XYZ file of C-alpha atoms in Angstrom:
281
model
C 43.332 9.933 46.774
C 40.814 9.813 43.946
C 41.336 6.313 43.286
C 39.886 5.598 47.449
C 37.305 8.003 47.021
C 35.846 6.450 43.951
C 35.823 3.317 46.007
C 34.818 4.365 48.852
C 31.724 5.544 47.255
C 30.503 2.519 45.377
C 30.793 1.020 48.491
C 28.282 3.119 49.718
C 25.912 2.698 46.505
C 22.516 0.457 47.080
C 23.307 -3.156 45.735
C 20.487 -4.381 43.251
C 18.141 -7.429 44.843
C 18.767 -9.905 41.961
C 15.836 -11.323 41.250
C 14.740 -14.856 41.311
C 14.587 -17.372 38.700
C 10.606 -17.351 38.675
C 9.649 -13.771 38.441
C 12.034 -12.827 35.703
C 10.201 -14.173 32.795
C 6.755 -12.719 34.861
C 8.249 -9.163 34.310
C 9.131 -9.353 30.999
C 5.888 -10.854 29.766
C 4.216 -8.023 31.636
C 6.587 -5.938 29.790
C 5.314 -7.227 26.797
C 2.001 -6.704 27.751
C 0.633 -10.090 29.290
C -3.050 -10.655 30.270
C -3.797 -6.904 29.469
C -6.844 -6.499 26.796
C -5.342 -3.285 25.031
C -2.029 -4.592 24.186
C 1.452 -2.882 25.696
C 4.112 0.071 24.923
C 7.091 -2.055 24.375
C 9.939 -0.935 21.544
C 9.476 -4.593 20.152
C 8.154 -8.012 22.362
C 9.187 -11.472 21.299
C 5.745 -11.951 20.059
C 7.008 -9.384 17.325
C 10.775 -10.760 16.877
C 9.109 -14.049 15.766
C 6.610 -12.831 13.432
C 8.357 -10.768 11.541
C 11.529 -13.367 11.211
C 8.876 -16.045 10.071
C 9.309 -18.380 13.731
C 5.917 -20.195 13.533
C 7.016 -22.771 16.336
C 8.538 -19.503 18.587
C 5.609 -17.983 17.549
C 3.164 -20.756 18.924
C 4.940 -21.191 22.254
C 5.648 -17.692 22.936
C 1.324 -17.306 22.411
C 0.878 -20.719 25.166
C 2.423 -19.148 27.672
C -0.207 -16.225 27.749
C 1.734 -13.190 25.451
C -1.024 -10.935 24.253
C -1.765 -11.268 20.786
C -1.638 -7.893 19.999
C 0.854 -6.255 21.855
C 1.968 -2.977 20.348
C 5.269 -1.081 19.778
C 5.886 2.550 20.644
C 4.392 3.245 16.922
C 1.498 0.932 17.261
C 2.986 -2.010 15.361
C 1.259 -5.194 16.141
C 3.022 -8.686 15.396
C 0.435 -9.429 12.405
C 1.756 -6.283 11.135
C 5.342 -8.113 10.842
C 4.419 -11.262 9.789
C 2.712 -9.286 6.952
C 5.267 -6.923 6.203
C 7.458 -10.401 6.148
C 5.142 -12.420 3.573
C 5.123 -14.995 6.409
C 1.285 -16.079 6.125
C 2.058 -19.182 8.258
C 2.599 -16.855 10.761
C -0.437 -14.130 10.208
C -2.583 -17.304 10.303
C -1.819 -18.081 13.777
C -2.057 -14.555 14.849
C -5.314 -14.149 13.570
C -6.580 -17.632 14.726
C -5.401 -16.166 18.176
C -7.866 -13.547 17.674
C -5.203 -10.737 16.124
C -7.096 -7.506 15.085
C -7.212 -7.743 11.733
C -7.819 -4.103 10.996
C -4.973 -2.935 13.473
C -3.272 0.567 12.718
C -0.479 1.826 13.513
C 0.365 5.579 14.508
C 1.146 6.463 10.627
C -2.112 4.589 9.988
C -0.791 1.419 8.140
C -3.074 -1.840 8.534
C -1.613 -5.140 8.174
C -3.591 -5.429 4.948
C -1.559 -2.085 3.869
C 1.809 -4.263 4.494
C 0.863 -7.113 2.728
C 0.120 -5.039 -0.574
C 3.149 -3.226 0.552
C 5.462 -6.529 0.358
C 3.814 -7.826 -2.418
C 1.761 -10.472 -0.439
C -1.000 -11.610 -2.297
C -1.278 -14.787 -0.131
C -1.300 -12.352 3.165
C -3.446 -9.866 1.444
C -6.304 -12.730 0.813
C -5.826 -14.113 4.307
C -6.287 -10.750 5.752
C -9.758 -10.041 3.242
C -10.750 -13.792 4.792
C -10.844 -12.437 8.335
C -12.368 -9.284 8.134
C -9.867 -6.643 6.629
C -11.139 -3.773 5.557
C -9.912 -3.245 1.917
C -10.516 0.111 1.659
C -11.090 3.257 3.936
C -13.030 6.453 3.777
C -10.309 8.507 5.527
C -7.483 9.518 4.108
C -5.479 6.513 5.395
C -2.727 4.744 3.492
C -4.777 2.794 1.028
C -3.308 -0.835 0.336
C -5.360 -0.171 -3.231
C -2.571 2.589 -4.554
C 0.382 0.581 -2.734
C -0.183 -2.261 -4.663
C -0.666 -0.053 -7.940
C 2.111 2.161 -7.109
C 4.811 -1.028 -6.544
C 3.587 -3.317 -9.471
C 2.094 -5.906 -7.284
C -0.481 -6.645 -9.616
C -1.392 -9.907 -7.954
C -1.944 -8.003 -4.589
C -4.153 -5.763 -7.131
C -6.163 -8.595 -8.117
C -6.775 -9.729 -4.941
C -7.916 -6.566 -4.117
C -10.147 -6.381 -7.341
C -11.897 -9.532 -6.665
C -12.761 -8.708 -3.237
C -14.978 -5.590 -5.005
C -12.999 -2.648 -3.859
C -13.743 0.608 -6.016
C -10.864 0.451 -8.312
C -11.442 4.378 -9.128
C -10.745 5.441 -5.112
C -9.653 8.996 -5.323
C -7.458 10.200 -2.595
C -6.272 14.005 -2.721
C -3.082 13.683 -2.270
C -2.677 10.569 -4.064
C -5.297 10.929 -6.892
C -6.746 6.882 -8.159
C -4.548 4.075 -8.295
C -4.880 4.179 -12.338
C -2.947 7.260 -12.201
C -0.452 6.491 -9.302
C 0.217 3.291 -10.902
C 1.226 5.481 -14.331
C 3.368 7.775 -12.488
C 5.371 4.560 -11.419
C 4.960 3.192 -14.875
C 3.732 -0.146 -13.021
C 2.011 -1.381 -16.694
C 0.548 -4.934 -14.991
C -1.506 -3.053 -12.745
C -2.524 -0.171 -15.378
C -3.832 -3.408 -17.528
C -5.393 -5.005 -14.349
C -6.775 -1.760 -13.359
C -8.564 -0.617 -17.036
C -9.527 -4.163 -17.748
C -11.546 -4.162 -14.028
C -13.260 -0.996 -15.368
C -11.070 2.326 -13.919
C -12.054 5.200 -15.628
C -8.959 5.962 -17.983
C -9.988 10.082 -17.618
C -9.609 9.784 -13.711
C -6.258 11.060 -12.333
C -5.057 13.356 -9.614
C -7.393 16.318 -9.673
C -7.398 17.580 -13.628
C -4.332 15.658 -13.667
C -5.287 12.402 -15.633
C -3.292 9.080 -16.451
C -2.393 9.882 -19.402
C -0.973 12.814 -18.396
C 1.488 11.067 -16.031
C 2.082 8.436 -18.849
C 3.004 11.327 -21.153
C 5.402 12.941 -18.575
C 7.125 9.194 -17.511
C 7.741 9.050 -21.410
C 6.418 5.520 -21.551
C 5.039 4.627 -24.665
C 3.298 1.341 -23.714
C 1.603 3.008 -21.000
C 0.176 5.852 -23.735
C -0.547 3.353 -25.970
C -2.878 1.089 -23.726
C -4.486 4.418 -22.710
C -5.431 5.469 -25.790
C -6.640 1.954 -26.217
C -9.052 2.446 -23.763
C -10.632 5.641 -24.553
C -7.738 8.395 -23.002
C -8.856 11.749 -24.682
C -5.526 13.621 -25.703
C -7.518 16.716 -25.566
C -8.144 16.995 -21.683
C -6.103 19.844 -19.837
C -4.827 20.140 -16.245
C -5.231 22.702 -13.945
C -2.145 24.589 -16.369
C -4.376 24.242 -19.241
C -1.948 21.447 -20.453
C -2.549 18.274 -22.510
C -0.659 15.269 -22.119
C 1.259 16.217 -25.523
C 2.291 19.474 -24.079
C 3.930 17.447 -21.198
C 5.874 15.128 -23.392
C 9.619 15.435 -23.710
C 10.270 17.004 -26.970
C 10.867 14.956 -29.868
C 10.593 12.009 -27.828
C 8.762 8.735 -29.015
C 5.700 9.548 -26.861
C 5.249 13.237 -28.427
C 5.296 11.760 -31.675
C 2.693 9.189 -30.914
C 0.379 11.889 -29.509
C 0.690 14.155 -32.687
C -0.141 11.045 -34.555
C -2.647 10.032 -32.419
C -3.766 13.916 -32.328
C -3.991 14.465 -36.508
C -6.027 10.808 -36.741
C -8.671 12.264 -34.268
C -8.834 15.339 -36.166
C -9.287 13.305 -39.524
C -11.858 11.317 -38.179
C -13.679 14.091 -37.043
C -13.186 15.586 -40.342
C -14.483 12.806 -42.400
C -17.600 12.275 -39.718
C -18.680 16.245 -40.268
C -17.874 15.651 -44.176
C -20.344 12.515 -43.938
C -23.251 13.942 -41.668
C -23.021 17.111 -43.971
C -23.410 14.797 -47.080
C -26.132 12.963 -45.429
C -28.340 16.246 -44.223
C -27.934 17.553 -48.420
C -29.524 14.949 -50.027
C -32.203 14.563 -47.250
């Protein structure tokens, strides 16, 4: 009895028109957003599928048959996003030549310039700076400046650098890239960074770099910081020096006490000396 009613009743259902040959691939390119100017709200086109798996020839075809450049996901992902995000630069180079926007963001507000840095793509990353990317915002969007520094890509970082970005960029919740790339311990890009001319007091708020190094326990890091000027004397917002955030008895507290009684002897002998001086004037 149930058996003949369940038949009975997709008997009665509407049968599907299958659709012809030629207008399948018409509505899934519109799907994917073809011959619209602001791109489409597909989950992810084939124009995407190839970039980000490196396809240059899928790529190419896929953009002579009329698929809109820069067709968007759901979240606003373009396919020079992918191709970024994949270090294909074969790929990005077509997109862009295509007329890609170069400064595309997505709903989290990540460029394609931001996923280069992000993968480690200095050869997207200079690409990108070729055609227009903007290197560094005023908002508070993700900065491709502190992904580089915080992942070690300190080629990205030089990229970056020689394109004249402001290497001390201070971001609130991020702070500069000197001190996000010390609270990774990323020690290329803390050497790129001070040798382009970051201030070495700059951190996150009073927070400064040497502060993070101090914390991360890395005693290369404190070291080229107080090569370049770090003053073990500044306090954060807990009235805390970078000494006072060391792990005790650790290697990097007992290069800051050093460091610490050689400042205070040099002091010493510079008061003895102008005191000497000012007598026998």
């Amino acid at each position: 009895m149930t058996t003949n009613t369940a038949a009975q009743r997709s008997q009665n259902l509407p049968k599907r028109r299958p659709e012809s040959v030629g207008e399948c691939p018409a509505k899934r390119k519109a799907s994917w957003g073809i011959l619209t100017s602001q791109g489409s709200w597909a989950d992810r086109s084939p124009l995407h599928e190839a970039a980000s798996q490196g396809r240059l020839l899928s790529l190419k075809t896929l953009l002579s048959q009329g698929y809109n450049v820069d067709t968007l996901t759901i979240d606003q992902v373009t396919p020079l996003h992918e191709a970024c995000l994949g270090d294909h630069v074969g790929c990005a180079r077509i997109l862009l030549e295509a007329g890609a926007n170069v400064n595309a963001t997505t709903i989290d507000g990540m460029t394609p310039l931001f996923n280069a840095c992000s993968r480690g793509s200095a050869a997207c990353a200079e690409l990108l700076l070729q055609y227009g990317a903007k290197a560094q915002w005023e908002s508070c969007l993700p900065s491709p400046t502190h992904e580089a520094a915080s992942r070690g890509h300190s080629e990205c970082l030089e990229v970056l650098i020689s394109w004249g970005i402001d290497v001390d960029q201070d971001l609130p919740h991020l702070g500069t890239p000197l001190y996000v790339a010390c609270v990774s311990q990323q020690i290329h890009c803390i050497r790129k960074l001070l040798y382009a001319g970051a201030n070495v007091q700059k951190g996150k708020h009073l927070q400064t770099p040497l502060h993070a190094a101090a914390q991360h326990s890395s005693t290369e890091i404190v070291n080229l910081l107080l090569e370049f000027g770090a003053d073990i004397n500044a306090k954060n917002s807990d009235f805390e020096r970078p000494v006072d955030l060391a792990a005790p008895s650790s290697l990097v507290e007992r290069l800051l006490l050093f460091h610490e009684v050689q400042v205070i002897d040099l002091e010493e002998e510079s008061t003895t000396t102008f005191l000497s001086t000012d007598n026998q004037g």
